[in-house]
PDB file of C-alpha atoms in Angstrom:
ATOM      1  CA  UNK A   1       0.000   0.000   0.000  1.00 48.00           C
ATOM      2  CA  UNK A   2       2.997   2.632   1.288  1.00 48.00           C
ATOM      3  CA  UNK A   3       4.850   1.450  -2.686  1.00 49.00           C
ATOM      4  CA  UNK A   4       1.627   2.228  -4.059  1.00 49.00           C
ATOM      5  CA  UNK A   5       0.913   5.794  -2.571  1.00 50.00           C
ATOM      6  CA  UNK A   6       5.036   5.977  -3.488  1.00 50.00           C
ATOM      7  CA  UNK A   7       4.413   5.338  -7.131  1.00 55.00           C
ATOM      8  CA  UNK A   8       0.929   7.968  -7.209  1.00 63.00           C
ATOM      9  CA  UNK A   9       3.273  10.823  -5.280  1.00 62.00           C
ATOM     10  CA  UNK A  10       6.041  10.189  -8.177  1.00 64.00           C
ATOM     11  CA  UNK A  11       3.236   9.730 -10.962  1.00 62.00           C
ATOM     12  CA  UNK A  12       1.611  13.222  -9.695  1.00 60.00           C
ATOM     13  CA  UNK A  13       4.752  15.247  -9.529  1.00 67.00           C
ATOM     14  CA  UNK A  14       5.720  13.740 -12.953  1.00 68.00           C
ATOM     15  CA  UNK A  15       2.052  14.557 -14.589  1.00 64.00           C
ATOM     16  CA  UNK A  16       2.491  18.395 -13.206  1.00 68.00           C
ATOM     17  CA  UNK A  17       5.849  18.858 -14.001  1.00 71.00           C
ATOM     18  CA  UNK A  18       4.624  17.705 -17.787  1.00 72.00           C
ATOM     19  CA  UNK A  19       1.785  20.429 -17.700  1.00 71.00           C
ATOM     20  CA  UNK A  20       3.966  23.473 -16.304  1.00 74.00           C
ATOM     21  CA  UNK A  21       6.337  22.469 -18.926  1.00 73.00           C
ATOM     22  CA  UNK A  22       3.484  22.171 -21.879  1.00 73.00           C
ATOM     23  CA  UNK A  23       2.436  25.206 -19.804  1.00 75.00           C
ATOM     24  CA  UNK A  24       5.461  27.487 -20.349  1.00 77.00           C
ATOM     25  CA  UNK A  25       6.160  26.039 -23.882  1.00 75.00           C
ATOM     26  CA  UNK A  26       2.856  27.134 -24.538  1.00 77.00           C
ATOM     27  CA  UNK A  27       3.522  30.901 -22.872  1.00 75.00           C
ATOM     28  CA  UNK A  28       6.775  30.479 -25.200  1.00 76.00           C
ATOM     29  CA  UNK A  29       5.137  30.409 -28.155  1.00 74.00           C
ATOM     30  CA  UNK A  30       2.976  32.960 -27.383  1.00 77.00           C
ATOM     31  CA  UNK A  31       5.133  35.550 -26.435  1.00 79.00           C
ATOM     32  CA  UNK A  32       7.095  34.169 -30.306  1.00 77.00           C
ATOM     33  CA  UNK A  33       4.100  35.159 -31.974  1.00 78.00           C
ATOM     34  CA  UNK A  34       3.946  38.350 -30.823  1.00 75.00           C
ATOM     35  CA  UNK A  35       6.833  39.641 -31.116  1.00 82.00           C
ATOM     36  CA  UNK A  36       6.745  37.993 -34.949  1.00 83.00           C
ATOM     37  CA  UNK A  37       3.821  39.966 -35.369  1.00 77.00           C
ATOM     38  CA  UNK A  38       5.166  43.306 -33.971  1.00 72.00           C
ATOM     39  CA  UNK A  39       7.896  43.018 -36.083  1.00 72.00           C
ATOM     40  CA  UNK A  40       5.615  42.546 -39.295  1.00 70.00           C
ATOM     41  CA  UNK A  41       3.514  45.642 -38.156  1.00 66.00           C
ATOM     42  CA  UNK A  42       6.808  47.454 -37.689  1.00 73.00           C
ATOM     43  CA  UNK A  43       8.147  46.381 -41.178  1.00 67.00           C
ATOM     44  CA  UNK A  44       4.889  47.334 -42.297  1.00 72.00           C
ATOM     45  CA  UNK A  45       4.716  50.559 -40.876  1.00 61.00           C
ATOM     46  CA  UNK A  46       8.546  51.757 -41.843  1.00 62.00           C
ATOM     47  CA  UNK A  47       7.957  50.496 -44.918  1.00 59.00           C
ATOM     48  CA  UNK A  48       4.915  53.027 -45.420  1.00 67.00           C
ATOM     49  CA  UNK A  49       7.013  55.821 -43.655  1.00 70.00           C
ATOM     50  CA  UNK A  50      10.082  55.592 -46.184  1.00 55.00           C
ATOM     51  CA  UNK A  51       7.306  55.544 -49.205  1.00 55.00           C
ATOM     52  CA  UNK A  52       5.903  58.632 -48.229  1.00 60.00           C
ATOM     53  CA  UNK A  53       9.702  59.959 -47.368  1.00 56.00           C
ATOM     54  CA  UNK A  54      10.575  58.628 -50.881  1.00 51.00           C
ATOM     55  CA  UNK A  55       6.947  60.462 -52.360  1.00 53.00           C
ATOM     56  CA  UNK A  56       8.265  63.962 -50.725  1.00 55.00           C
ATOM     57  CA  UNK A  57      11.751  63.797 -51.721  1.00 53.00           C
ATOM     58  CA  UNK A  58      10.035  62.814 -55.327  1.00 51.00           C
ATOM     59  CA  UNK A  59       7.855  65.422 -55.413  1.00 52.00           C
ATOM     60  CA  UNK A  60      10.588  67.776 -53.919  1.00 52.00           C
ATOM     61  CA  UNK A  61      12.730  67.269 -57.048  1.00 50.00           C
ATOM     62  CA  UNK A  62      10.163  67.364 -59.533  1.00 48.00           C
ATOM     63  CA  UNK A  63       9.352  71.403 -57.936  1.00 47.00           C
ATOM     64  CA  UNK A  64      12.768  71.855 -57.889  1.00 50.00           C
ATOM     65  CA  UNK A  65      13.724  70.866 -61.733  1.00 50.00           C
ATOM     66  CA  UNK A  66      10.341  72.527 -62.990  1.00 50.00           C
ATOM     67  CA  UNK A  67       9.106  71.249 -66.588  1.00 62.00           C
ATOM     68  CA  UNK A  68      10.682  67.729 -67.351  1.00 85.00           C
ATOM     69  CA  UNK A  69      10.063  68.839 -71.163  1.00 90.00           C
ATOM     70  CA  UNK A  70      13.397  68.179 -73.129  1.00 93.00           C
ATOM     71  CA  UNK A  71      15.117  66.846 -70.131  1.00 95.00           C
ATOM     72  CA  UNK A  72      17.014  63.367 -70.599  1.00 96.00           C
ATOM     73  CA  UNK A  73      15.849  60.347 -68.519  1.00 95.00           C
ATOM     74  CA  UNK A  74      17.411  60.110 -65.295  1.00 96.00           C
ATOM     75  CA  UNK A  75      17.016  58.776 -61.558  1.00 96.00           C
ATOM     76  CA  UNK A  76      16.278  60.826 -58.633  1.00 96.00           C
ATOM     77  CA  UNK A  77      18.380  58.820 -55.826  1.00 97.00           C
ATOM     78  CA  UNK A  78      19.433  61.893 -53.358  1.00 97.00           C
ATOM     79  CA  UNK A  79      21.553  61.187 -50.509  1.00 98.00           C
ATOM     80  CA  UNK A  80      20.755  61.460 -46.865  1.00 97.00           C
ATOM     81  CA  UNK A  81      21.274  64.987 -45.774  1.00 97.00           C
ATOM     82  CA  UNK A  82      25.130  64.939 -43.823  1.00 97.00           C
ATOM     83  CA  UNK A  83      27.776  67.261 -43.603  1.00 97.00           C
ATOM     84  CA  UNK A  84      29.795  65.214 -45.447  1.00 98.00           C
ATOM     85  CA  UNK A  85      27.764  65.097 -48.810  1.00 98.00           C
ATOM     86  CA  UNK A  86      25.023  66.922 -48.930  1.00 98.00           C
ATOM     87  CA  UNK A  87      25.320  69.646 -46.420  1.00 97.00           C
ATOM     88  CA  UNK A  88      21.477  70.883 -47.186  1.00 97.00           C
ATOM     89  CA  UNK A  89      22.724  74.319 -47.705  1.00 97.00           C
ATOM     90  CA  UNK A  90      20.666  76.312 -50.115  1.00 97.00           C
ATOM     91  CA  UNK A  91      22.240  77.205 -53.422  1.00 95.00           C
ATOM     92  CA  UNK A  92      20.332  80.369 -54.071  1.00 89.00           C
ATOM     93  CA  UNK A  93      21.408  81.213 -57.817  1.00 95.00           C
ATOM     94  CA  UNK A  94      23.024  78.880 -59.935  1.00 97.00           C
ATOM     95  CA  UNK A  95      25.027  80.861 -62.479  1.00 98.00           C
ATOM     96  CA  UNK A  96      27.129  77.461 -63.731  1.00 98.00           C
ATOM     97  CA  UNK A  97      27.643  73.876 -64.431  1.00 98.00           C
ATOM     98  CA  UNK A  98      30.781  72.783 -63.663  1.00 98.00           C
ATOM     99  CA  UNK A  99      31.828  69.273 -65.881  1.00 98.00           C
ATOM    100  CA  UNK A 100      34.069  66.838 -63.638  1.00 98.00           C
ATOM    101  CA  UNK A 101      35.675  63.043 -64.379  1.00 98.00           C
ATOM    102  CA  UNK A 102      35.288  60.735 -61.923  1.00 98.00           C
ATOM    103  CA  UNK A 103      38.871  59.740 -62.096  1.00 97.00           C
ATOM    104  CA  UNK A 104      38.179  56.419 -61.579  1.00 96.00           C
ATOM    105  CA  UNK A 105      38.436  54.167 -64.733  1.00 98.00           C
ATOM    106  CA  UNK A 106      35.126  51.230 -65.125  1.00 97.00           C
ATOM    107  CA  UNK A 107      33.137  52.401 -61.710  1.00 97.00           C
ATOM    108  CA  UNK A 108      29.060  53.053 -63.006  1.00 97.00           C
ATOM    109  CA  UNK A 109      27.130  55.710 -61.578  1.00 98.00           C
ATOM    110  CA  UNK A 110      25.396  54.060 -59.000  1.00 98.00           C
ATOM    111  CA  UNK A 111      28.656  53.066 -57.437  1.00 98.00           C
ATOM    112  CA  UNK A 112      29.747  56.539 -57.384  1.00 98.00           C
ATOM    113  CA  UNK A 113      26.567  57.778 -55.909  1.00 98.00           C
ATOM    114  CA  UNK A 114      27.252  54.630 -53.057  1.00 98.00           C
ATOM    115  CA  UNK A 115      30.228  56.740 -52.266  1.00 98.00           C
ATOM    116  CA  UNK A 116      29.020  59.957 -51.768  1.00 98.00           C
ATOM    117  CA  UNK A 117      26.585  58.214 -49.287  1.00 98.00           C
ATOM    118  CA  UNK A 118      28.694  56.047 -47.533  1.00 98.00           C
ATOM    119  CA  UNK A 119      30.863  59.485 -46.481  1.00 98.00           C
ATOM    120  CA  UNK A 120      28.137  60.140 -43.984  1.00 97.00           C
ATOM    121  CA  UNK A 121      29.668  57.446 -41.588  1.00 97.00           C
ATOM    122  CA  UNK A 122      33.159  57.276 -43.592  1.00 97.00           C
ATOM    123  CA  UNK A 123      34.024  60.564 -43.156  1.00 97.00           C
ATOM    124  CA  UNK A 124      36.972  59.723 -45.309  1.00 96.00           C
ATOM    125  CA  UNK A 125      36.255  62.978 -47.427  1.00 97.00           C
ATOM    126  CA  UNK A 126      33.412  65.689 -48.220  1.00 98.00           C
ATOM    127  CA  UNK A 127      32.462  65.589 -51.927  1.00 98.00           C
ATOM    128  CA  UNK A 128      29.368  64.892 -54.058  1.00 98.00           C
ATOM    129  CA  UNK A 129      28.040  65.584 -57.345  1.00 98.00           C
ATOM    130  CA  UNK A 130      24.581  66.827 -58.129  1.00 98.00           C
ATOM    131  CA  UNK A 131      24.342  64.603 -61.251  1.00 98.00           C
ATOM    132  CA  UNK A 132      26.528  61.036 -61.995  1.00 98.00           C
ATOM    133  CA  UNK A 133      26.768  60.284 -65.452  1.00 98.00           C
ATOM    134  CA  UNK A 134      27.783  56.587 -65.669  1.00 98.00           C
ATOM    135  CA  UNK A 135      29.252  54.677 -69.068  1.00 98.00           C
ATOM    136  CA  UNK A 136      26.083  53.554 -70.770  1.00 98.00           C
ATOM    137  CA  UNK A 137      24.782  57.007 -70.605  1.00 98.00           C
ATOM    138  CA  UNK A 138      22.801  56.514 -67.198  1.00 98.00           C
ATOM    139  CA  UNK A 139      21.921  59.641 -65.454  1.00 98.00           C
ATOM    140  CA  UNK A 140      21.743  59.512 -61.730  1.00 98.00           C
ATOM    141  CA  UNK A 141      20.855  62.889 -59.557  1.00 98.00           C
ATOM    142  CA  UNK A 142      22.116  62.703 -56.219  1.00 98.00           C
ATOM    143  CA  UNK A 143      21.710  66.401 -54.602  1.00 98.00           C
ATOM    144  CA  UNK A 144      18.607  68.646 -55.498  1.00 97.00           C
ATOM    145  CA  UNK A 145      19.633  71.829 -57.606  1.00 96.00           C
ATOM    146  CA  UNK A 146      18.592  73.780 -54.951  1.00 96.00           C
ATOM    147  CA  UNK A 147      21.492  72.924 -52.944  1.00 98.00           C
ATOM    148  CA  UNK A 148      24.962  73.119 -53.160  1.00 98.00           C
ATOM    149  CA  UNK A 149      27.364  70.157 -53.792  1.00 98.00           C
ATOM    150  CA  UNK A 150      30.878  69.524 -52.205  1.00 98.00           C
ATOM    151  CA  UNK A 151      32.507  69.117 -55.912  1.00 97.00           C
ATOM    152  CA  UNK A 152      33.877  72.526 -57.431  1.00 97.00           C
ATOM    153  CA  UNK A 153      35.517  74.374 -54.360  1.00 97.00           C
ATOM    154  CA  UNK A 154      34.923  77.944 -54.779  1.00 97.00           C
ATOM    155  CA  UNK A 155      31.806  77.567 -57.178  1.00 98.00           C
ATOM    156  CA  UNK A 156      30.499  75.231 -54.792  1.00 97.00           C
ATOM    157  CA  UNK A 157      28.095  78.179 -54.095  1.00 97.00           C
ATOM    158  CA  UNK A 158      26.433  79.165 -57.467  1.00 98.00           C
ATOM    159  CA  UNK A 159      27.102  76.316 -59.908  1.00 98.00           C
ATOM    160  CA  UNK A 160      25.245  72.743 -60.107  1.00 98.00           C
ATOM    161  CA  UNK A 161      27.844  69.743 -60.674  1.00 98.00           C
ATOM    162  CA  UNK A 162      28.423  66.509 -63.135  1.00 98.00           C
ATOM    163  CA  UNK A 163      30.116  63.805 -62.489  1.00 98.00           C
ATOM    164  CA  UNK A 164      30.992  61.422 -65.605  1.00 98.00           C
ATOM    165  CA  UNK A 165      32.510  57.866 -65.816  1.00 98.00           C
ATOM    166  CA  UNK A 166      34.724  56.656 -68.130  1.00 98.00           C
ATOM    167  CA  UNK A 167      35.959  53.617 -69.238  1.00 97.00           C
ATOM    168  CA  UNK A 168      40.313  54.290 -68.993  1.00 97.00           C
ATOM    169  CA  UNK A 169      42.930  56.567 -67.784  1.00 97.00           C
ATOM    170  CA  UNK A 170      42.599  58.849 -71.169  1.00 97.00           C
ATOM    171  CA  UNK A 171      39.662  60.058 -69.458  1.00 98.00           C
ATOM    172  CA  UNK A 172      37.649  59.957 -72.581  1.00 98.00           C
ATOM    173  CA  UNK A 173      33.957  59.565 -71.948  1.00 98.00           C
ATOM    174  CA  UNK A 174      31.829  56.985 -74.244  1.00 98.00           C
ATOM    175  CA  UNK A 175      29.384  58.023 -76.686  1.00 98.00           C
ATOM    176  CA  UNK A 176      26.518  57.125 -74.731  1.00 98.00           C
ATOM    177  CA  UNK A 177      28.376  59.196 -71.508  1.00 98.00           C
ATOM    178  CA  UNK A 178      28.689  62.163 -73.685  1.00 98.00           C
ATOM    179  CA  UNK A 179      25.581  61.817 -75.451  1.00 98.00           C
ATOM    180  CA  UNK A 180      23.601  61.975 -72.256  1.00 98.00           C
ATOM    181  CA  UNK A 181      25.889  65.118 -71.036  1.00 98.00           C
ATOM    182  CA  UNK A 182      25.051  67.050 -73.955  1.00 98.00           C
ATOM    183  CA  UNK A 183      21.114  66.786 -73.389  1.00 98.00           C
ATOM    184  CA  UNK A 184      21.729  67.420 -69.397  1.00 98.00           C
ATOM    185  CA  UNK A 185      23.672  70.149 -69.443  1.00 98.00           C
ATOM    186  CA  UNK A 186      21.589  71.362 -72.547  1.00 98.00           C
ATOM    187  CA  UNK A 187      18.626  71.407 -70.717  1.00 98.00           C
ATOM    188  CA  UNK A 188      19.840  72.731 -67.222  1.00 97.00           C
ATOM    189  CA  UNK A 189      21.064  75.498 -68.944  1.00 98.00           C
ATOM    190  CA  UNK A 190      17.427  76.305 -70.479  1.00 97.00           C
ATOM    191  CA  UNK A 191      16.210  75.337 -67.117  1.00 95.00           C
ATOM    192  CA  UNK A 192      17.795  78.122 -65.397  1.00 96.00           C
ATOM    193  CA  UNK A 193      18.379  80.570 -68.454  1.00 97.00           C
ATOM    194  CA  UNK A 194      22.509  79.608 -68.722  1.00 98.00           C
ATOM    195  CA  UNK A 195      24.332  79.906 -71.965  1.00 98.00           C
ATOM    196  CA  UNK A 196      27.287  77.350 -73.117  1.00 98.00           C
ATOM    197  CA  UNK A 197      29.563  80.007 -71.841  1.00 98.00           C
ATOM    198  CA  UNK A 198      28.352  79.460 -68.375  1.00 98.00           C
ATOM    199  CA  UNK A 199      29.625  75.465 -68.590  1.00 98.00           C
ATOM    200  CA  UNK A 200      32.901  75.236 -67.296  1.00 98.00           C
ATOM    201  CA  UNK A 201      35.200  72.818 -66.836  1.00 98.00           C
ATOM    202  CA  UNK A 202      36.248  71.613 -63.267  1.00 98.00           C
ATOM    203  CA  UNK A 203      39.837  72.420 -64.465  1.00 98.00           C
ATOM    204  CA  UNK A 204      38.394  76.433 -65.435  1.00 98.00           C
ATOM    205  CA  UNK A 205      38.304  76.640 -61.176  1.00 98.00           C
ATOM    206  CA  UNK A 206      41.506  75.427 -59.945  1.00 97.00           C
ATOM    207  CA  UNK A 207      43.536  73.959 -62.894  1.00 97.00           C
ATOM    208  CA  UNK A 208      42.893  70.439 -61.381  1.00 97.00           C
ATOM    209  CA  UNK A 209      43.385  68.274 -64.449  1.00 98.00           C
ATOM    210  CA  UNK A 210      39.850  67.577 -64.316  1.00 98.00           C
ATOM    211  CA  UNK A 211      37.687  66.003 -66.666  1.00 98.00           C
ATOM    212  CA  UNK A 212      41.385  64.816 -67.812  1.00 98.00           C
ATOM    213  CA  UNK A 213      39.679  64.500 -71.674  1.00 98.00           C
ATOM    214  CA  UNK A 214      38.545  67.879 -71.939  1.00 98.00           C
ATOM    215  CA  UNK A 215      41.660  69.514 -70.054  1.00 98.00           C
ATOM    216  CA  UNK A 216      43.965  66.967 -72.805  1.00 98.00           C
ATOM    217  CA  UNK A 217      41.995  67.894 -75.773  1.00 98.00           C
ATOM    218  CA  UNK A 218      40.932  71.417 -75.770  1.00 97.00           C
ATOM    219  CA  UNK A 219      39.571  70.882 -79.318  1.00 98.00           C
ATOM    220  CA  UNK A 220      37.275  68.465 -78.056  1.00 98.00           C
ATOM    221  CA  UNK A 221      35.972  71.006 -75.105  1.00 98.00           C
ATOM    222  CA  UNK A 222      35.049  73.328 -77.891  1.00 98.00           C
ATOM    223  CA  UNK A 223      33.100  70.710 -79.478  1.00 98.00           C
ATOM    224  CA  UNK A 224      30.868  70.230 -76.680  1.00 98.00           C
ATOM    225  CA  UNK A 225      29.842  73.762 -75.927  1.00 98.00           C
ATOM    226  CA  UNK A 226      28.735  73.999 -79.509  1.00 98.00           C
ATOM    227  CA  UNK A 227      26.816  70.724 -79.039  1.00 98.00           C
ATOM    228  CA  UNK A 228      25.586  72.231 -75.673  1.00 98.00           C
ATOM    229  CA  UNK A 229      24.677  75.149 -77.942  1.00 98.00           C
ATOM    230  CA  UNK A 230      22.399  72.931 -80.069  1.00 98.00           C
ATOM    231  CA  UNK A 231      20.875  70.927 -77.296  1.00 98.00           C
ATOM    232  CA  UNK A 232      19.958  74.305 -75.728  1.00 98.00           C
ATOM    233  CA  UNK A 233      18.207  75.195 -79.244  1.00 98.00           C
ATOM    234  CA  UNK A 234      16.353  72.130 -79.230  1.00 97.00           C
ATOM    235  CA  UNK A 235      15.092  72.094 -76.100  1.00 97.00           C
ATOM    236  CA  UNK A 236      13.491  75.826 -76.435  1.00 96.00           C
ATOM    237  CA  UNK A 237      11.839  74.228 -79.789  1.00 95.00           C
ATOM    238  CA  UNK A 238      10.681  70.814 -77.573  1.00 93.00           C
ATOM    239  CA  UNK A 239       9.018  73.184 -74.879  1.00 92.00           C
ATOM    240  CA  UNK A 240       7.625  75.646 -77.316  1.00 91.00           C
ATOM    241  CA  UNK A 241       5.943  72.612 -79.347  1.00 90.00           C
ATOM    242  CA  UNK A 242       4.360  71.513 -75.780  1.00 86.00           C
ATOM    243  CA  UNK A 243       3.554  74.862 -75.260  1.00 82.00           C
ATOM    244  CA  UNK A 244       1.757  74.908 -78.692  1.00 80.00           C
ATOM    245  CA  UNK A 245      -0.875  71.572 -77.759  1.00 75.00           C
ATOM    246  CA  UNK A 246      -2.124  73.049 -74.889  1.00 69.00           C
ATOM    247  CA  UNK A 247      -3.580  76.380 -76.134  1.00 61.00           C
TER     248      UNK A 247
END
């Protein structure tokens, strides 16, 4: 009788150990779930936050750049705002564009636009562009034209900036780089009533042999402004056509 009371003592102590185990397993996977859910409402949520941050910045640009008429395609990716990339100063009146090389042979845009960010917790440097131009003529803008850029030193303050890629240590930009230039800088300067003569070359500010091509082959500088010249032209005739359709 005193074995069998033995055995019912062990067999009860076993049974509730099993149920506050099943018990806290249980509690376990309770508490799993809800932070599993919390985190899906919080990806949720961020992910609605940086849409509408990504909407404003968007729409930001857009205001900023006025009439897309005659522009070339390109990408609005702008950088966080830090002081070592994009300060967020204003740039009150642009009187320039300032043409740069990125000095670094086969790199694309995007990768160059990955480095101006990353300089916010680098702090290797402080430079930017407010355009990247990459080798197969793709147009990233990375600053909005209403503020300065860390890229031409003493013009930082009145002139927008381009960065361009190029394939080799000539310098010399591909025909889909420089085709892409030509309508940019074409239609920035209609955008804020420049001239060719108002394009300068990164070299014009401090005799840095930059873009190398341009500084090399003065020939080929002259070239482009006339280009510029004709871009300009055609952009007036692309706006005045829209113009035309809607009165």
């Amino acid at each position: 009788m005193g074995q069998r009371r033995g055995h019912s003592r062990r067999d009860y102590r076993r049974v509730n150990r099993r149920k506050q185990r099943n018990r806290r397993l249980m509690l376990f996977g309770l508490v799993l779930m809800g932070i599993i859910f919390a985190a899906g409402v919080i990806k949720i949520v961020t992910g609605r936050i940086e849409d509408a941050r990504l909407d404003k910045l968007q729409a930001q640009v857009t205001q900023e750049n006025g009439s897309f008429i005659g522009a070339p395609p390109f990408e609005v990716n702008l950088l966080d705002v830090n002081e070592y990339s994009r300060p967020g100063i204003p740039l009150k009146k642009i009187k320039g564009i300032v043409v740069h090389y990125t000095a670094n042979p086969g790199s694309t845009a995007a990768e160059n636009r990955n480095y101006f960010e990353g300089l916010k917790d680098s702090h290797e440097t402080k430079v930017s562009s407010h355009f990247v131009i990459g080798i197969e003529g793709e147009i990233v803008q990375c600053i909005p034209s209403s503020e300065i850029a860390y890229a031409s030193n003493s013009r930082n303050d009145d002139t927008l900036s381009i960065e361009c890629c190029h394939k080799d240590e000539t310098g010399e930009f591909t025909e889909a780089t420089y085709d892409s230039l030509v309508k940019l800088v074409g239609w920035l300067c209609y955008r804020f009533g420049l001239e060719s003569s108002d394009v300068i070359r990164h070299y014009d500010v401090t005799e840095k042999i930059c873009p190398k091509y341009f500084v090399d082959q003065p020939d080929a500088w002259e070239q482009f402004k006339k280009d510029v010249d004709g871009q300009i032209q055609a952009v007036a005739e692309e706006v005045k056509a829209a113009d035309s359709k809607t009165e």
